[in-house]
Amino acid sequence: MAEKNEFFQSETVQNFNKEIEKYYLGPLWNAIPDLMHKQPAPHAQAYLWKWETLYKKLMEAKDIFTPNRGGERRAIYLQNPGLTNRQPWGWASTTQTLYAAVQLILPGETAPSHRHTQSALRFIIEGQGAYSIVQGERIFMEEGDFLTTPQTLWHGHSHPGDKPMIWMDCLDIPTIYALGGTFFESYPEKIEQPSVPDNYSAMRYAGGMVRPISDRSSKIAPLGSFKWAQTLAALHGLSRFEPDPFDGYAVEYINPSNGLTANPTIAAWMQKLPNGFRSKAHRHTHSTIYQVFKGAGYTVINGEQFHWSKGDFFVVPNWAWHEHVVTSSEDAYLFSCSDLPIMEKFNLEREEAYEENQGHQQIVKEFVPLLP
């Protein structure tokens, strides 16, 4: 990386820079120190959204916005405060590369089917009775389920049940927007109709980590729904052994036909952090969005303490030191999604352990969340 040079601030250089700007040209000699850092310097900030704030605003939104009034979905996205200067709409950026939102559907409502070049995933936070229909398969959702909808697949939602349902959405909207690759198409009718039995893919994979022989060749989404009971069983199996010092007991949702991430550009994990667990700190190039499914504790991110409890969301930006501590009497379960596949595709992924103070950061400040 080039260092900043006092000569480049001289009147001669500045006048020349202004002259070439008239021709839509730029001075690399001045720009390179700001554009090519010695290590990642993301604009995204570490941040935490409390569940009580998200829930209150969703309940207010239900009386104003309905699928019949347009807008496709009743979803409130998590806008990273460090990325609000991105226009339009802050690119809906929760991290540099990913969008996350909370979505509410009420009994009797239908959100129309559409498809797009953004990949999407869902983690079910609360409620039951609603379904997503993806490429003709109705997938009925329960708390703790993980659903995947890779790019260009038709998908819509409907709720024949009797209780409101809330889930987390994560998409690669900022990445696709930055690359100029956005395509969006509405389904010709309001919502796609079933073409296979309900919960078809989950029934095909009822045996867990065995696959139908017809899925030996790679498919984009052979398994659309990962049930919470199977995920929990996998975590219980891991719990018989020593936890990972950084991530506790963690499993990754994968595409069973090729072993890759369930969504091509978004990795999704479920972590179990046992009661009393204190991880060591590390950092990595990929950024992560966490949803606290169960339990309570705090995460230290670059020396700042973020207290979390059930329902909260928080962001660990890329290349930020972070460690988790569980303070609740019950185990904590954290769902997370990250841009790890993007970083790996560009050969940018790196990881580093925190070596000082036996692997633990000094807490220098405490995050204060915004409450309604």
Short mmCIF file of C-alpha atoms in Angstrom, two decimals:
data_model
loop_
_atom_site.label_atom_id
_atom_site.label_comp_id
_atom_site.label_asym_id
_atom_site.label_seq_id
_atom_site.Cartn_x
_atom_site.Cartn_y
_atom_site.Cartn_z
CA MET A 1 0.00 0.00 0.00
CA ALA A 2 1.22 3.48 -0.83
CA GLU A 3 1.64 5.93 2.03
CA LYS A 4 0.15 9.43 2.05
CA ASN A 5 2.66 11.95 0.77
CA GLU A 6 2.75 15.62 1.80
CA PHE A 7 3.72 16.61 -1.73
CA PHE A 8 0.38 15.29 -2.98
CA GLN A 9 -1.31 17.96 -0.86
CA SER A 10 0.64 20.75 -2.52
CA GLU A 11 -1.08 23.41 -4.59
CA THR A 12 0.52 22.10 -7.79
CA VAL A 13 -0.85 18.60 -7.32
CA GLN A 14 -4.26 19.76 -6.10
CA ASN A 15 -4.69 22.06 -9.09
CA PHE A 16 -3.78 19.23 -11.46
CA ASN A 17 -6.21 16.89 -9.71
CA LYS A 18 -9.01 19.41 -10.17
CA GLU A 19 -8.09 19.81 -13.82
CA ILE A 20 -8.31 16.10 -14.67
CA GLU A 21 -11.57 15.74 -12.70
CA LYS A 22 -13.20 17.91 -15.39
CA TYR A 23 -12.63 15.00 -17.77
CA TYR A 24 -13.93 12.37 -15.33
CA LEU A 25 -10.40 11.22 -14.56
CA GLY A 26 -8.92 10.48 -11.14
CA PRO A 27 -5.53 10.78 -9.40
CA LEU A 28 -4.40 7.33 -8.28
CA TRP A 29 -1.46 8.90 -6.40
CA ASN A 30 -3.91 10.49 -3.99
CA ALA A 31 -6.55 7.77 -4.02
CA ILE A 32 -4.57 4.59 -3.43
CA PRO A 33 -3.87 5.05 0.33
CA ASP A 34 -7.63 5.40 0.95
CA LEU A 35 -8.69 2.63 -1.43
CA MET A 36 -6.12 -0.06 -0.62
CA HIS A 37 -5.85 -0.47 3.16
CA LYS A 38 -3.32 -2.68 4.89
CA GLN A 39 -6.26 -4.69 6.27
CA PRO A 40 -10.08 -4.56 5.90
CA ALA A 41 -11.67 -1.30 7.07
CA PRO A 42 -15.42 -1.85 6.62
CA HIS A 43 -17.90 0.99 6.82
CA ALA A 44 -20.41 -1.35 8.48
CA GLN A 45 -20.58 -0.96 12.25
CA ALA A 46 -21.10 -3.46 15.03
CA TYR A 47 -24.70 -2.96 16.11
CA LEU A 48 -27.56 -4.61 18.02
CA TRP A 49 -31.35 -4.40 17.57
CA LYS A 50 -33.48 -5.37 20.58
CA TRP A 51 -36.41 -7.73 20.03
CA GLU A 52 -38.79 -5.47 21.94
CA THR A 53 -38.12 -2.69 19.42
CA LEU A 54 -38.49 -4.95 16.39
CA TYR A 55 -41.66 -6.59 17.70
CA LYS A 56 -43.31 -3.28 18.61
CA LYS A 57 -42.63 -1.80 15.18
CA LEU A 58 -43.88 -4.93 13.41
CA MET A 59 -47.11 -4.77 15.40
CA GLU A 60 -47.52 -1.12 14.44
CA ALA A 61 -46.82 -1.99 10.80
CA LYS A 62 -49.54 -4.67 10.70
CA ASP A 63 -52.22 -2.00 11.01
CA ILE A 64 -50.75 0.10 8.20
CA PHE A 65 -49.26 -2.25 5.59
CA THR A 66 -50.97 -5.31 4.16
CA PRO A 67 -50.10 -7.45 1.13
CA ASN A 68 -53.28 -6.19 -0.54
CA ARG A 69 -51.91 -2.64 -0.40
CA GLY A 70 -48.77 -3.56 -2.30
CA GLY A 71 -45.16 -3.63 -1.19
CA GLU A 72 -44.85 -7.42 -1.70
CA ARG A 73 -43.90 -8.16 1.92
CA ARG A 74 -44.51 -6.72 5.41
CA ALA A 75 -40.84 -6.68 6.33
CA ILE A 76 -38.69 -4.24 8.32
CA TYR A 77 -35.01 -4.48 7.45
CA LEU A 78 -32.06 -3.86 9.74
CA GLN A 79 -30.19 -0.82 8.44
CA ASN A 80 -26.56 -0.67 9.51
CA PRO A 81 -25.87 2.87 10.79
CA GLY A 82 -22.48 2.91 9.08
CA LEU A 83 -24.03 2.37 5.64
CA THR A 84 -26.89 4.88 5.60
CA ASN A 85 -25.02 7.02 3.04
CA ARG A 86 -25.59 4.37 0.37
CA GLN A 87 -28.32 5.61 -1.93
CA PRO A 88 -31.05 4.60 -2.43
CA TRP A 89 -32.33 3.27 0.89
CA GLY A 90 -28.89 2.55 2.31
CA TRP A 91 -28.94 -0.36 -0.19
CA ALA A 92 -30.90 -2.10 2.60
CA SER A 93 -27.50 -3.04 4.03
CA THR A 94 -27.22 -4.83 7.36
CA THR A 95 -23.58 -5.61 6.55
CA GLN A 96 -21.39 -4.57 3.63
CA THR A 97 -22.86 -7.45 1.59
CA LEU A 98 -26.05 -8.77 3.23
CA TYR A 99 -29.59 -7.63 4.04
CA ALA A 100 -31.57 -8.91 7.02
CA ALA A 101 -35.16 -8.21 8.01
CA VAL A 102 -38.00 -9.36 10.24
CA GLN A 103 -41.17 -10.28 8.37
CA LEU A 104 -44.70 -10.67 9.71
CA ILE A 105 -47.61 -12.51 8.05
CA LEU A 106 -51.06 -12.64 9.65
CA PRO A 107 -53.70 -15.37 9.40
CA GLY A 108 -55.61 -15.11 6.14
CA GLU A 109 -52.92 -13.14 4.33
CA THR A 110 -51.10 -14.05 1.14
CA ALA A 111 -47.81 -12.49 0.00
CA PRO A 112 -47.59 -12.88 -3.80
CA SER A 113 -45.08 -15.11 -5.53
CA HIS A 114 -42.08 -13.58 -7.26
CA ARG A 115 -38.49 -14.42 -8.16
CA HIS A 116 -35.25 -12.49 -8.35
CA THR A 117 -31.51 -12.81 -8.80
CA GLN A 118 -30.94 -12.30 -5.08
CA SER A 119 -30.64 -15.47 -2.99
CA ALA A 120 -32.85 -15.62 0.11
CA LEU A 121 -33.09 -17.61 3.32
CA ARG A 122 -35.49 -17.64 6.23
CA PHE A 123 -35.22 -18.56 9.91
CA ILE A 124 -38.55 -18.98 11.72
CA ILE A 125 -38.65 -17.02 14.97
CA GLU A 126 -42.23 -17.24 16.20
CA GLY A 127 -45.61 -18.78 15.35
CA GLN A 128 -46.93 -21.58 13.19
CA GLY A 129 -49.42 -22.37 10.44
CA ALA A 130 -48.03 -20.36 7.53
CA TYR A 131 -46.23 -21.75 4.52
CA SER A 132 -43.85 -20.69 1.80
CA ILE A 133 -44.40 -22.11 -1.63
CA VAL A 134 -41.11 -22.54 -3.50
CA GLN A 135 -41.11 -23.92 -7.04
CA GLY A 136 -44.47 -25.56 -6.48
CA GLU A 137 -43.72 -27.01 -3.02
CA ARG A 138 -45.69 -25.76 -0.01
CA ILE A 139 -43.31 -25.72 2.96
CA PHE A 140 -45.14 -25.34 6.26
CA MET A 141 -43.04 -23.47 8.80
CA GLU A 142 -42.39 -24.06 12.50
CA GLU A 143 -40.23 -22.23 15.03
CA GLY A 144 -36.54 -22.96 14.56
CA ASP A 145 -36.88 -24.13 10.95
CA PHE A 146 -34.42 -22.90 8.33
CA LEU A 147 -35.65 -22.37 4.75
CA THR A 148 -33.54 -21.72 1.71
CA THR A 149 -34.55 -20.02 -1.55
CA PRO A 150 -31.59 -19.64 -3.92
CA GLN A 151 -31.78 -17.09 -6.73
CA THR A 152 -34.40 -17.25 -9.51
CA LEU A 153 -36.76 -19.68 -7.73
CA TRP A 154 -40.46 -18.72 -7.57
CA HIS A 155 -41.54 -18.18 -3.97
CA GLY A 156 -44.51 -16.74 -2.10
CA HIS A 157 -46.11 -17.00 1.35
CA SER A 158 -49.61 -17.64 2.64
CA HIS A 159 -51.13 -18.16 6.07
CA PRO A 160 -54.12 -20.49 6.50
CA GLY A 161 -53.40 -20.84 10.24
CA ASP A 162 -54.68 -18.85 13.22
CA LYS A 163 -51.57 -17.25 14.80
CA PRO A 164 -49.24 -14.52 13.49
CA MET A 165 -45.88 -15.72 12.18
CA ILE A 166 -42.58 -13.85 12.31
CA TRP A 167 -39.35 -14.89 10.64
CA MET A 168 -35.95 -13.54 9.74
CA ASP A 169 -35.09 -12.94 6.10
CA CYS A 170 -31.52 -12.71 4.83
CA LEU A 171 -30.67 -11.86 1.22
CA ASP A 172 -27.57 -10.77 -0.68
CA ILE A 173 -29.33 -7.57 -1.86
CA PRO A 174 -26.35 -5.21 -1.30
CA THR A 175 -23.99 -7.52 -3.18
CA ILE A 176 -26.26 -7.95 -6.19
CA TYR A 177 -27.09 -4.22 -6.21
CA ALA A 178 -23.39 -3.28 -6.18
CA LEU A 179 -22.65 -5.73 -8.99
CA GLY A 180 -25.50 -4.38 -11.12
CA GLY A 181 -27.10 -7.82 -11.45
CA THR A 182 -30.64 -7.22 -10.19
CA PHE A 183 -33.54 -8.89 -12.02
CA PHE A 184 -37.05 -9.18 -10.50
CA GLU A 185 -40.19 -10.80 -11.87
CA SER A 186 -43.70 -11.09 -10.45
CA TYR A 187 -45.59 -14.36 -10.81
CA PRO A 188 -48.34 -14.13 -13.46
CA GLU A 189 -50.99 -15.06 -10.87
CA LYS A 190 -51.13 -13.94 -7.24
CA ILE A 191 -49.39 -17.00 -5.83
CA GLU A 192 -47.96 -20.15 -7.31
CA GLN A 193 -50.04 -23.32 -6.91
CA PRO A 194 -48.66 -26.62 -5.55
CA SER A 195 -47.21 -29.10 -8.03
CA VAL A 196 -45.78 -31.61 -5.51
CA PRO A 197 -46.99 -32.84 -2.08
CA ASP A 198 -46.68 -30.46 0.87
CA ASN A 199 -43.27 -30.52 2.61
CA TYR A 200 -42.04 -32.73 -0.23
CA SER A 201 -38.30 -32.08 0.09
CA ALA A 202 -38.28 -32.43 3.91
CA MET A 203 -40.05 -35.80 3.59
CA ARG A 204 -37.49 -36.94 1.00
CA TYR A 205 -34.76 -36.16 3.56
CA ALA A 206 -36.53 -37.48 6.66
CA GLY A 207 -33.54 -39.72 7.32
CA GLY A 208 -31.22 -36.78 7.95
CA MET A 209 -27.79 -36.92 6.35
CA VAL A 210 -28.58 -39.49 3.71
CA ARG A 211 -29.84 -38.44 0.31
CA PRO A 212 -32.04 -39.93 -2.39
CA ILE A 213 -29.86 -41.40 -5.13
CA SER A 214 -31.52 -39.08 -7.64
CA ASP A 215 -29.75 -36.18 -5.88
CA ARG A 216 -26.22 -37.47 -6.52
CA SER A 217 -25.91 -34.78 -9.20
CA SER A 218 -25.78 -31.21 -7.96
CA LYS A 219 -29.13 -29.37 -7.70
CA ILE A 220 -29.80 -25.77 -6.71
CA ALA A 221 -32.15 -26.52 -3.78
CA PRO A 222 -32.96 -30.22 -3.29
CA LEU A 223 -33.89 -29.57 0.35
CA GLY A 224 -35.96 -26.44 0.94
CA SER A 225 -36.62 -26.81 4.69
CA PHE A 226 -34.31 -27.89 7.51
CA LYS A 227 -36.43 -28.85 10.53
CA TRP A 228 -35.48 -27.61 13.98
CA ALA A 229 -35.78 -31.07 15.56
CA GLN A 230 -33.05 -32.46 13.30
CA THR A 231 -30.81 -29.43 13.83
CA LEU A 232 -31.23 -29.76 17.60
CA ALA A 233 -30.40 -33.47 17.46
CA ALA A 234 -27.20 -32.70 15.57
CA LEU A 235 -26.17 -30.14 18.19
CA HIS A 236 -26.93 -32.58 21.02
CA GLY A 237 -24.67 -35.11 19.31
CA LEU A 238 -21.81 -32.61 19.12
CA SER A 239 -22.35 -31.66 22.77
CA ARG A 240 -20.85 -34.96 23.89
CA PHE A 241 -17.45 -33.56 22.93
CA GLU A 242 -15.40 -30.48 23.73
CA PRO A 243 -16.78 -27.25 22.20
CA ASP A 244 -14.89 -25.25 19.62
CA PRO A 245 -13.04 -22.50 21.56
CA PHE A 246 -14.43 -19.76 19.29
CA ASP A 247 -17.87 -20.98 18.21
CA GLY A 248 -19.03 -23.56 20.76
CA TYR A 249 -21.08 -26.27 19.10
CA ALA A 250 -21.95 -25.14 15.58
CA VAL A 251 -23.49 -26.79 12.55
CA GLU A 252 -23.84 -25.45 9.01
CA TYR A 253 -26.87 -25.84 6.77
CA ILE A 254 -25.70 -27.37 3.49
CA ASN A 255 -26.97 -28.41 0.09
CA PRO A 256 -27.04 -32.24 0.42
CA SER A 257 -26.51 -32.77 -3.32
CA ASN A 258 -23.09 -31.11 -3.41
CA GLY A 259 -21.96 -30.41 0.18
CA LEU A 260 -21.81 -26.65 -0.40
CA THR A 261 -23.69 -23.97 1.52
CA ALA A 262 -27.48 -24.27 1.27
CA ASN A 263 -27.50 -20.87 -0.45
CA PRO A 264 -24.68 -20.26 -2.93
CA THR A 265 -23.75 -16.81 -1.55
CA ILE A 266 -24.93 -16.95 2.08
CA ALA A 267 -23.70 -19.33 4.78
CA ALA A 268 -26.11 -20.21 7.60
CA TRP A 269 -25.18 -21.74 10.97
CA MET A 270 -26.86 -22.71 14.20
CA GLN A 271 -24.67 -22.51 17.31
CA LYS A 272 -25.22 -23.92 20.77
CA LEU A 273 -23.30 -22.06 23.46
CA PRO A 274 -23.60 -23.94 26.78
CA ASN A 275 -24.56 -22.25 30.02
CA GLY A 276 -21.46 -20.51 31.37
CA PHE A 277 -19.57 -20.78 28.06
CA ARG A 278 -17.01 -18.08 27.30
CA SER A 279 -15.43 -18.23 23.89
CA LYS A 280 -12.03 -16.95 22.91
CA ALA A 281 -11.82 -13.97 20.57
CA HIS A 282 -10.99 -14.18 16.90
CA ARG A 283 -11.68 -12.29 13.71
CA HIS A 284 -12.27 -13.23 10.08
CA THR A 285 -12.85 -11.56 6.76
CA HIS A 286 -16.52 -12.54 6.49
CA SER A 287 -19.18 -10.55 8.33
CA THR A 288 -21.97 -12.18 10.35
CA ILE A 289 -25.57 -11.39 11.31
CA TYR A 290 -26.78 -13.16 14.47
CA GLN A 291 -30.31 -13.85 15.70
CA VAL A 292 -30.65 -14.94 19.32
CA PHE A 293 -33.06 -17.89 19.18
CA LYS A 294 -32.72 -18.84 22.84
CA GLY A 295 -30.76 -17.75 25.90
CA ALA A 296 -28.96 -14.59 26.96
CA GLY A 297 -25.42 -13.30 27.18
CA TYR A 298 -23.14 -10.77 25.59
CA THR A 299 -20.65 -10.47 22.76
CA VAL A 300 -17.54 -8.29 22.87
CA ILE A 301 -16.82 -6.76 19.46
CA ASN A 302 -13.60 -4.74 19.16
CA GLY A 303 -13.72 -4.05 22.90
CA GLU A 304 -17.41 -3.03 22.98
CA GLN A 305 -19.86 -5.13 25.02
CA PHE A 306 -23.21 -5.97 23.41
CA HIS A 307 -25.73 -7.56 25.78
CA TRP A 308 -28.25 -9.81 24.04
CA SER A 309 -31.30 -11.89 24.91
CA LYS A 310 -33.92 -13.94 23.10
CA GLY A 311 -35.08 -12.38 19.83
CA ASP A 312 -32.28 -9.82 19.49
CA PHE A 313 -30.21 -9.34 16.35
CA PHE A 314 -26.61 -8.17 16.22
CA VAL A 315 -23.92 -7.69 13.59
CA VAL A 316 -20.22 -8.55 13.69
CA PRO A 317 -18.56 -6.64 10.81
CA ASN A 318 -15.79 -8.24 8.80
CA TRP A 319 -12.32 -8.34 10.41
CA ALA A 320 -13.72 -7.41 13.84
CA TRP A 321 -12.48 -9.13 17.01
CA HIS A 322 -15.38 -10.88 18.73
CA GLU A 323 -16.10 -13.35 21.54
CA HIS A 324 -19.32 -14.67 23.13
CA VAL A 325 -20.27 -15.15 26.78
CA VAL A 326 -23.45 -16.92 27.99
CA THR A 327 -25.03 -15.46 31.15
CA SER A 328 -28.43 -17.21 31.19
CA SER A 329 -29.11 -20.35 33.21
CA GLU A 330 -30.11 -22.07 29.96
CA ASP A 331 -27.93 -22.78 26.94
CA ALA A 332 -27.89 -20.13 24.24
CA TYR A 333 -28.74 -20.89 20.61
CA LEU A 334 -27.60 -18.39 17.99
CA PHE A 335 -28.69 -18.57 14.37
CA SER A 336 -26.31 -16.74 12.05
CA CYS A 337 -25.84 -15.97 8.38
CA SER A 338 -22.69 -14.65 6.78
CA ASP A 339 -21.03 -13.76 3.49
CA LEU A 340 -18.41 -16.50 3.93
CA PRO A 341 -19.15 -18.05 0.49
CA ILE A 342 -18.62 -14.65 -1.17
CA MET A 343 -15.28 -14.18 0.56
CA GLU A 344 -14.23 -17.70 -0.35
CA LYS A 345 -15.20 -17.24 -4.00
CA PHE A 346 -12.97 -14.16 -4.19
CA ASN A 347 -10.18 -15.92 -2.23
CA LEU A 348 -10.39 -13.26 0.49
CA GLU A 349 -11.24 -15.34 3.55
CA ARG A 350 -8.74 -15.12 6.41
CA GLU A 351 -9.03 -15.88 10.12
CA GLU A 352 -6.92 -14.82 13.08
CA ALA A 353 -7.03 -15.71 16.78
CA TYR A 354 -6.68 -13.07 19.50
CA GLU A 355 -3.41 -13.84 21.29
CA GLU A 356 -3.37 -11.36 24.18
CA ASN A 357 -4.87 -11.82 27.65
CA GLN A 358 -5.41 -15.58 27.16
CA GLY A 359 -7.58 -14.87 24.13
CA HIS A 360 -9.95 -12.36 25.72
CA GLN A 361 -10.44 -8.69 24.89
CA GLN A 362 -10.56 -5.87 27.38
CA ILE A 363 -14.02 -4.32 27.55
CA VAL A 364 -13.66 -0.58 27.04
CA LYS A 365 -17.31 0.45 26.51
CA GLU A 366 -20.87 -0.87 26.55
CA PHE A 367 -23.37 -0.59 23.71
CA VAL A 368 -26.64 1.16 24.58
CA PRO A 369 -29.51 -0.04 22.34
CA LEU A 370 -32.29 2.16 21.00
CA LEU A 371 -35.64 1.32 22.60
CA PRO A 372 -39.12 2.52 21.59
#
